[in-house]
mmCIF file with all atom_site columns, C-alpha atoms in Angstrom:
data_model
loop_
_atom_site.group_PDB
_atom_site.id
_atom_site.type_symbol
_atom_site.label_atom_id
_atom_site.label_alt_id
_atom_site.label_comp_id
_atom_site.label_asym_id
_atom_site.label_entity_id
_atom_site.label_seq_id
_atom_site.pdbx_PDB_ins_code
_atom_site.Cartn_x
_atom_site.Cartn_y
_atom_site.Cartn_z
_atom_site.occupancy
_atom_site.B_iso_or_equiv
_atom_site.pdbx_formal_charge
_atom_site.auth_seq_id
_atom_site.auth_comp_id
_atom_site.auth_asym_id
_atom_site.auth_atom_id
_atom_site.pdbx_PDB_model_num
ATOM 1   C CA . UNK A 1 1   ? -21.286 3.643   16.752  1.00 62.00 ? 137 UNK A CA 1
ATOM 2   C CA . UNK A 1 2   ? -18.764 1.324   18.688  1.00 74.00 ? 138 UNK A CA 1
ATOM 3   C CA . UNK A 1 3   ? -15.973 -0.656  16.810  1.00 79.00 ? 139 UNK A CA 1
ATOM 4   C CA . UNK A 1 4   ? -15.742 -4.166  17.948  1.00 80.00 ? 140 UNK A CA 1
ATOM 5   C CA . UNK A 1 5   ? -12.410 -5.564  17.925  1.00 78.00 ? 141 UNK A CA 1
ATOM 6   C CA . UNK A 1 6   ? -13.503 -9.025  19.282  1.00 82.00 ? 142 UNK A CA 1
ATOM 7   C CA . UNK A 1 7   ? -13.277 -10.635 15.757  1.00 90.00 ? 143 UNK A CA 1
ATOM 8   C CA . UNK A 1 8   ? -11.279 -10.008 12.787  1.00 95.00 ? 144 UNK A CA 1
ATOM 9   C CA . UNK A 1 9   ? -14.028 -7.939  10.796  1.00 95.00 ? 145 UNK A CA 1
ATOM 10  C CA . UNK A 1 10  ? -12.312 -4.662  11.382  1.00 95.00 ? 146 UNK A CA 1
ATOM 11  C CA . UNK A 1 11  ? -9.057  -6.114  10.078  1.00 97.00 ? 147 UNK A CA 1
ATOM 12  C CA . UNK A 1 12  ? -10.715 -7.510  7.094   1.00 97.00 ? 148 UNK A CA 1
ATOM 13  C CA . UNK A 1 13  ? -12.261 -4.350  6.281   1.00 96.00 ? 149 UNK A CA 1
ATOM 14  C CA . UNK A 1 14  ? -8.782  -2.820  6.304   1.00 97.00 ? 150 UNK A CA 1
ATOM 15  C CA . UNK A 1 15  ? -7.607  -5.402  3.972   1.00 97.00 ? 151 UNK A CA 1
ATOM 16  C CA . UNK A 1 16  ? -10.434 -4.782  1.520   1.00 97.00 ? 152 UNK A CA 1
ATOM 17  C CA . UNK A 1 17  ? -9.782  -1.220  1.348   1.00 98.00 ? 153 UNK A CA 1
ATOM 18  C CA . UNK A 1 18  ? -6.053  -2.175  0.711   1.00 97.00 ? 154 UNK A CA 1
ATOM 19  C CA . UNK A 1 19  ? -7.258  -4.278  -2.229  1.00 97.00 ? 155 UNK A CA 1
ATOM 20  C CA . UNK A 1 20  ? -9.515  -1.412  -3.470  1.00 98.00 ? 156 UNK A CA 1
ATOM 21  C CA . UNK A 1 21  ? -6.598  0.935   -3.204  1.00 98.00 ? 157 UNK A CA 1
ATOM 22  C CA . UNK A 1 22  ? -4.751  -1.324  -5.495  1.00 97.00 ? 158 UNK A CA 1
ATOM 23  C CA . UNK A 1 23  ? -7.700  -1.011  -8.124  1.00 97.00 ? 159 UNK A CA 1
ATOM 24  C CA . UNK A 1 24  ? -7.533  2.678   -7.751  1.00 97.00 ? 160 UNK A CA 1
ATOM 25  C CA . UNK A 1 25  ? -4.062  2.990   -8.421  1.00 97.00 ? 161 UNK A CA 1
ATOM 26  C CA . UNK A 1 26  ? -4.253  0.599   -11.456 1.00 95.00 ? 162 UNK A CA 1
ATOM 27  C CA . UNK A 1 27  ? -7.059  2.734   -13.050 1.00 95.00 ? 163 UNK A CA 1
ATOM 28  C CA . UNK A 1 28  ? -5.042  6.089   -12.339 1.00 96.00 ? 164 UNK A CA 1
ATOM 29  C CA . UNK A 1 29  ? -1.782  4.726   -13.636 1.00 93.00 ? 165 UNK A CA 1
ATOM 30  C CA . UNK A 1 30  ? -3.002  2.841   -16.526 1.00 90.00 ? 166 UNK A CA 1
ATOM 31  C CA . UNK A 1 31  ? -5.548  5.422   -17.494 1.00 90.00 ? 167 UNK A CA 1
ATOM 32  C CA . UNK A 1 32  ? -3.047  8.102   -17.586 1.00 90.00 ? 168 UNK A CA 1
ATOM 33  C CA . UNK A 1 33  ? -0.566  6.212   -19.604 1.00 88.00 ? 169 UNK A CA 1
ATOM 34  C CA . UNK A 1 34  ? -3.363  5.187   -21.971 1.00 86.00 ? 170 UNK A CA 1
ATOM 35  C CA . UNK A 1 35  ? -3.719  8.807   -23.178 1.00 85.00 ? 171 UNK A CA 1
ATOM 36  C CA . UNK A 1 36  ? -0.450  9.058   -24.174 1.00 83.00 ? 172 UNK A CA 1
ATOM 37  C CA . UNK A 1 37  ? 0.461   8.990   -27.784 1.00 80.00 ? 173 UNK A CA 1
ATOM 38  C CA . UNK A 1 38  ? 1.928   5.375   -28.637 1.00 80.00 ? 174 UNK A CA 1
ATOM 39  C CA . UNK A 1 39  ? 0.978   3.889   -25.445 1.00 78.00 ? 175 UNK A CA 1
ATOM 40  C CA . UNK A 1 40  ? 1.640   0.120   -25.552 1.00 79.00 ? 176 UNK A CA 1
ATOM 41  C CA . UNK A 1 41  ? -0.037  -1.887  -22.740 1.00 80.00 ? 177 UNK A CA 1
ATOM 42  C CA . UNK A 1 42  ? 2.118   -3.737  -20.345 1.00 77.00 ? 178 UNK A CA 1
ATOM 43  C CA . UNK A 1 43  ? 5.128   -1.386  -20.976 1.00 81.00 ? 179 UNK A CA 1
ATOM 44  C CA . UNK A 1 44  ? 6.629   1.166   -18.554 1.00 83.00 ? 180 UNK A CA 1
ATOM 45  C CA . UNK A 1 45  ? 5.759   4.883   -19.323 1.00 83.00 ? 181 UNK A CA 1
ATOM 46  C CA . UNK A 1 46  ? 8.025   6.373   -21.785 1.00 79.00 ? 182 UNK A CA 1
ATOM 47  C CA . UNK A 1 47  ? 9.265   9.193   -19.491 1.00 80.00 ? 183 UNK A CA 1
ATOM 48  C CA . UNK A 1 48  ? 10.892  7.411   -16.726 1.00 85.00 ? 184 UNK A CA 1
ATOM 49  C CA . UNK A 1 49  ? 11.170  10.382  -14.232 1.00 90.00 ? 185 UNK A CA 1
ATOM 50  C CA . UNK A 1 50  ? 9.692   11.512  -11.192 1.00 90.00 ? 186 UNK A CA 1
ATOM 51  C CA . UNK A 1 51  ? 8.909   14.773  -12.870 1.00 91.00 ? 187 UNK A CA 1
ATOM 52  C CA . UNK A 1 52  ? 6.252   12.990  -14.898 1.00 91.00 ? 188 UNK A CA 1
ATOM 53  C CA . UNK A 1 53  ? 2.930   12.224  -13.278 1.00 93.00 ? 189 UNK A CA 1
ATOM 54  C CA . UNK A 1 54  ? 2.407   9.014   -15.389 1.00 91.00 ? 190 UNK A CA 1
ATOM 55  C CA . UNK A 1 55  ? 5.511   7.587   -14.048 1.00 92.00 ? 191 UNK A CA 1
ATOM 56  C CA . UNK A 1 56  ? 4.881   8.302   -10.431 1.00 94.00 ? 192 UNK A CA 1
ATOM 57  C CA . UNK A 1 57  ? 1.148   6.995   -10.912 1.00 94.00 ? 193 UNK A CA 1
ATOM 58  C CA . UNK A 1 58  ? 2.812   3.801   -12.403 1.00 92.00 ? 194 UNK A CA 1
ATOM 59  C CA . UNK A 1 59  ? 5.372   3.496   -9.879  1.00 93.00 ? 195 UNK A CA 1
ATOM 60  C CA . UNK A 1 60  ? 2.778   3.862   -7.118  1.00 95.00 ? 196 UNK A CA 1
ATOM 61  C CA . UNK A 1 61  ? 0.773   1.038   -8.252  1.00 95.00 ? 197 UNK A CA 1
ATOM 62  C CA . UNK A 1 62  ? 4.185   -1.108  -9.091  1.00 94.00 ? 198 UNK A CA 1
ATOM 63  C CA . UNK A 1 63  ? 5.356   -0.256  -5.490  1.00 95.00 ? 199 UNK A CA 1
ATOM 64  C CA . UNK A 1 64  ? 1.881   -1.331  -3.804  1.00 95.00 ? 200 UNK A CA 1
ATOM 65  C CA . UNK A 1 65  ? 2.154   -4.608  -6.004  1.00 95.00 ? 201 UNK A CA 1
ATOM 66  C CA . UNK A 1 66  ? 5.572   -5.338  -4.625  1.00 95.00 ? 202 UNK A CA 1
ATOM 67  C CA . UNK A 1 67  ? 4.517   -4.992  -1.209  1.00 95.00 ? 203 UNK A CA 1
ATOM 68  C CA . UNK A 1 68  ? 0.985   -6.652  -1.635  1.00 96.00 ? 204 UNK A CA 1
ATOM 69  C CA . UNK A 1 69  ? 2.150   -10.325 -1.177  1.00 96.00 ? 205 UNK A CA 1
ATOM 70  C CA . UNK A 1 70  ? 3.708   -9.709  2.277   1.00 97.00 ? 206 UNK A CA 1
ATOM 71  C CA . UNK A 1 71  ? 0.912   -7.345  3.282   1.00 97.00 ? 207 UNK A CA 1
ATOM 72  C CA . UNK A 1 72  ? -1.849  -10.138 2.375   1.00 97.00 ? 208 UNK A CA 1
ATOM 73  C CA . UNK A 1 73  ? 0.246   -12.824 3.641   1.00 98.00 ? 209 UNK A CA 1
ATOM 74  C CA . UNK A 1 74  ? 1.121   -11.373 6.996   1.00 98.00 ? 210 UNK A CA 1
ATOM 75  C CA . UNK A 1 75  ? -2.573  -10.277 7.460   1.00 98.00 ? 211 UNK A CA 1
ATOM 76  C CA . UNK A 1 76  ? -4.009  -13.747 6.795   1.00 97.00 ? 212 UNK A CA 1
ATOM 77  C CA . UNK A 1 77  ? -1.145  -15.391 8.535   1.00 98.00 ? 213 UNK A CA 1
ATOM 78  C CA . UNK A 1 78  ? -2.210  -13.531 11.861  1.00 98.00 ? 214 UNK A CA 1
ATOM 79  C CA . UNK A 1 79  ? -5.867  -14.166 11.361  1.00 97.00 ? 215 UNK A CA 1
ATOM 80  C CA . UNK A 1 80  ? -5.415  -17.669 10.715  1.00 97.00 ? 216 UNK A CA 1
ATOM 81  C CA . UNK A 1 81  ? -2.903  -18.069 13.395  1.00 97.00 ? 217 UNK A CA 1
ATOM 82  C CA . UNK A 1 82  ? -5.485  -16.653 15.788  1.00 96.00 ? 218 UNK A CA 1
ATOM 83  C CA . UNK A 1 83  ? -3.370  -13.681 16.880  1.00 97.00 ? 219 UNK A CA 1
ATOM 84  C CA . UNK A 1 84  ? -5.161  -10.656 18.941  1.00 96.00 ? 220 UNK A CA 1
ATOM 85  C CA . UNK A 1 85  ? -7.951  -9.339  16.792  1.00 97.00 ? 221 UNK A CA 1
ATOM 86  C CA . UNK A 1 86  ? -7.312  -5.933  18.096  1.00 96.00 ? 222 UNK A CA 1
ATOM 87  C CA . UNK A 1 87  ? -3.651  -5.820  17.187  1.00 97.00 ? 223 UNK A CA 1
ATOM 88  C CA . UNK A 1 88  ? -4.217  -7.314  13.950  1.00 98.00 ? 224 UNK A CA 1
ATOM 89  C CA . UNK A 1 89  ? -6.452  -4.669  12.950  1.00 97.00 ? 225 UNK A CA 1
ATOM 90  C CA . UNK A 1 90  ? -4.332  -1.933  14.208  1.00 96.00 ? 226 UNK A CA 1
ATOM 91  C CA . UNK A 1 91  ? -1.290  -3.126  12.187  1.00 98.00 ? 227 UNK A CA 1
ATOM 92  C CA . UNK A 1 92  ? -3.577  -3.470  9.185   1.00 98.00 ? 228 UNK A CA 1
ATOM 93  C CA . UNK A 1 93  ? -4.826  0.054   9.540   1.00 97.00 ? 229 UNK A CA 1
ATOM 94  C CA . UNK A 1 94  ? -1.568  1.494   10.133  1.00 98.00 ? 230 UNK A CA 1
ATOM 95  C CA . UNK A 1 95  ? -0.450  -0.462  7.073   1.00 98.00 ? 231 UNK A CA 1
ATOM 96  C CA . UNK A 1 96  ? -3.435  1.023   5.021   1.00 97.00 ? 232 UNK A CA 1
ATOM 97  C CA . UNK A 1 97  ? -2.923  4.592   6.476   1.00 98.00 ? 233 UNK A CA 1
ATOM 98  C CA . UNK A 1 98  ? 0.845   4.446   5.545   1.00 98.00 ? 234 UNK A CA 1
ATOM 99  C CA . UNK A 1 99  ? 0.329   3.070   1.918   1.00 97.00 ? 235 UNK A CA 1
ATOM 100 C CA . UNK A 1 100 ? -2.446  5.621   1.188   1.00 97.00 ? 236 UNK A CA 1
ATOM 101 C CA . UNK A 1 101 ? -0.388  8.562   2.314   1.00 97.00 ? 237 UNK A CA 1
ATOM 102 C CA . UNK A 1 102 ? 2.503   7.239   0.236   1.00 97.00 ? 238 UNK A CA 1
ATOM 103 C CA . UNK A 1 103 ? 0.117   7.191   -2.631  1.00 96.00 ? 239 UNK A CA 1
ATOM 104 C CA . UNK A 1 104 ? -1.052  10.664  -2.186  1.00 97.00 ? 240 UNK A CA 1
ATOM 105 C CA . UNK A 1 105 ? 2.434   12.053  -1.667  1.00 96.00 ? 241 UNK A CA 1
ATOM 106 C CA . UNK A 1 106 ? 3.969   10.036  -4.706  1.00 94.00 ? 242 UNK A CA 1
ATOM 107 C CA . UNK A 1 107 ? 1.041   11.673  -6.719  1.00 95.00 ? 243 UNK A CA 1
ATOM 108 C CA . UNK A 1 108 ? 1.716   15.093  -5.277  1.00 94.00 ? 244 UNK A CA 1
ATOM 109 C CA . UNK A 1 109 ? 5.406   15.411  -4.991  1.00 92.00 ? 245 UNK A CA 1
ATOM 110 C CA . UNK A 1 110 ? 7.733   15.217  -7.981  1.00 88.00 ? 246 UNK A CA 1
ATOM 111 C CA . UNK A 1 111 ? 11.209  14.687  -6.381  1.00 90.00 ? 247 UNK A CA 1
ATOM 112 C CA . UNK A 1 112 ? 14.039  12.445  -7.072  1.00 86.00 ? 248 UNK A CA 1
ATOM 113 C CA . UNK A 1 113 ? 15.153  13.086  -3.315  1.00 86.00 ? 249 UNK A CA 1
ATOM 114 C CA . UNK A 1 114 ? 15.618  10.054  -1.223  1.00 85.00 ? 250 UNK A CA 1
ATOM 115 C CA . UNK A 1 115 ? 14.477  9.885   1.479   1.00 88.00 ? 251 UNK A CA 1
ATOM 116 C CA . UNK A 1 116 ? 11.381  11.852  0.460   1.00 90.00 ? 252 UNK A CA 1
ATOM 117 C CA . UNK A 1 117 ? 8.146   12.650  2.540   1.00 91.00 ? 253 UNK A CA 1
ATOM 118 C CA . UNK A 1 118 ? 6.645   9.468   0.855   1.00 93.00 ? 254 UNK A CA 1
ATOM 119 C CA . UNK A 1 119 ? 9.618   7.327   2.207   1.00 94.00 ? 255 UNK A CA 1
ATOM 120 C CA . UNK A 1 120 ? 8.587   7.897   5.562   1.00 96.00 ? 256 UNK A CA 1
ATOM 121 C CA . UNK A 1 121 ? 4.991   6.683   5.062   1.00 97.00 ? 257 UNK A CA 1
ATOM 122 C CA . UNK A 1 122 ? 6.534   3.559   3.242   1.00 96.00 ? 258 UNK A CA 1
ATOM 123 C CA . UNK A 1 123 ? 8.561   3.074   6.222   1.00 97.00 ? 259 UNK A CA 1
ATOM 124 C CA . UNK A 1 124 ? 5.573   3.074   8.545   1.00 98.00 ? 260 UNK A CA 1
ATOM 125 C CA . UNK A 1 125 ? 3.618   0.601   6.411   1.00 98.00 ? 261 UNK A CA 1
ATOM 126 C CA . UNK A 1 126 ? 6.703   -1.566  6.114   1.00 97.00 ? 262 UNK A CA 1
ATOM 127 C CA . UNK A 1 127 ? 7.226   -1.527  9.917   1.00 98.00 ? 263 UNK A CA 1
ATOM 128 C CA . UNK A 1 128 ? 3.435   -2.358  10.535  1.00 98.00 ? 264 UNK A CA 1
ATOM 129 C CA . UNK A 1 129 ? 3.791   -5.306  8.114   1.00 98.00 ? 265 UNK A CA 1
ATOM 130 C CA . UNK A 1 130 ? 6.907   -6.753  9.733   1.00 98.00 ? 266 UNK A CA 1
ATOM 131 C CA . UNK A 1 131 ? 5.177   -6.288  13.157  1.00 98.00 ? 267 UNK A CA 1
ATOM 132 C CA . UNK A 1 132 ? 2.034   -8.271  11.714  1.00 98.00 ? 268 UNK A CA 1
ATOM 133 C CA . UNK A 1 133 ? 4.241   -10.912 10.337  1.00 98.00 ? 269 UNK A CA 1
ATOM 134 C CA . UNK A 1 134 ? 5.925   -11.370 13.696  1.00 98.00 ? 270 UNK A CA 1
ATOM 135 C CA . UNK A 1 135 ? 2.681   -11.369 15.345  1.00 98.00 ? 271 UNK A CA 1
ATOM 136 C CA . UNK A 1 136 ? 1.420   -13.973 13.307  1.00 98.00 ? 272 UNK A CA 1
ATOM 137 C CA . UNK A 1 137 ? 4.534   -16.157 13.898  1.00 98.00 ? 273 UNK A CA 1
ATOM 138 C CA . UNK A 1 138 ? 4.086   -15.598 17.649  1.00 98.00 ? 274 UNK A CA 1
ATOM 139 C CA . UNK A 1 139 ? 0.472   -16.769 17.684  1.00 97.00 ? 275 UNK A CA 1
ATOM 140 C CA . UNK A 1 140 ? 1.538   -20.024 15.614  1.00 95.00 ? 276 UNK A CA 1
ATOM 141 C CA . UNK A 1 141 ? 4.217   -20.723 18.458  1.00 93.00 ? 277 UNK A CA 1
#
């Protein structure tokens, strides 16, 4: 099967998977928190420490939400502006990859160290997001 980069379908699949990842993070974080005794909806976990998986799952979801607006905005700006579909798709998938590995590492590694291994993948997604925003702005000019 050959991937066709002549339209934005590949980029939009990446955006769709990014949105799916937000739902998965929500289910993991809120599902885990709901199992705690005395959990209140809409409040942070009781144990605010990276040593606690519930906190890490909650922060993973919160961190993705904090970045989601610029990720979606840059993606759709680039598409609507008519930026090169290949580069749009590549940058969206790099963002998705970076956020996915960030999520996995945040779930797996309990550390307060900064930078931690997850920080590098946060940075990768952030740089891809910035590049996508610049690509969209250049396409407008």
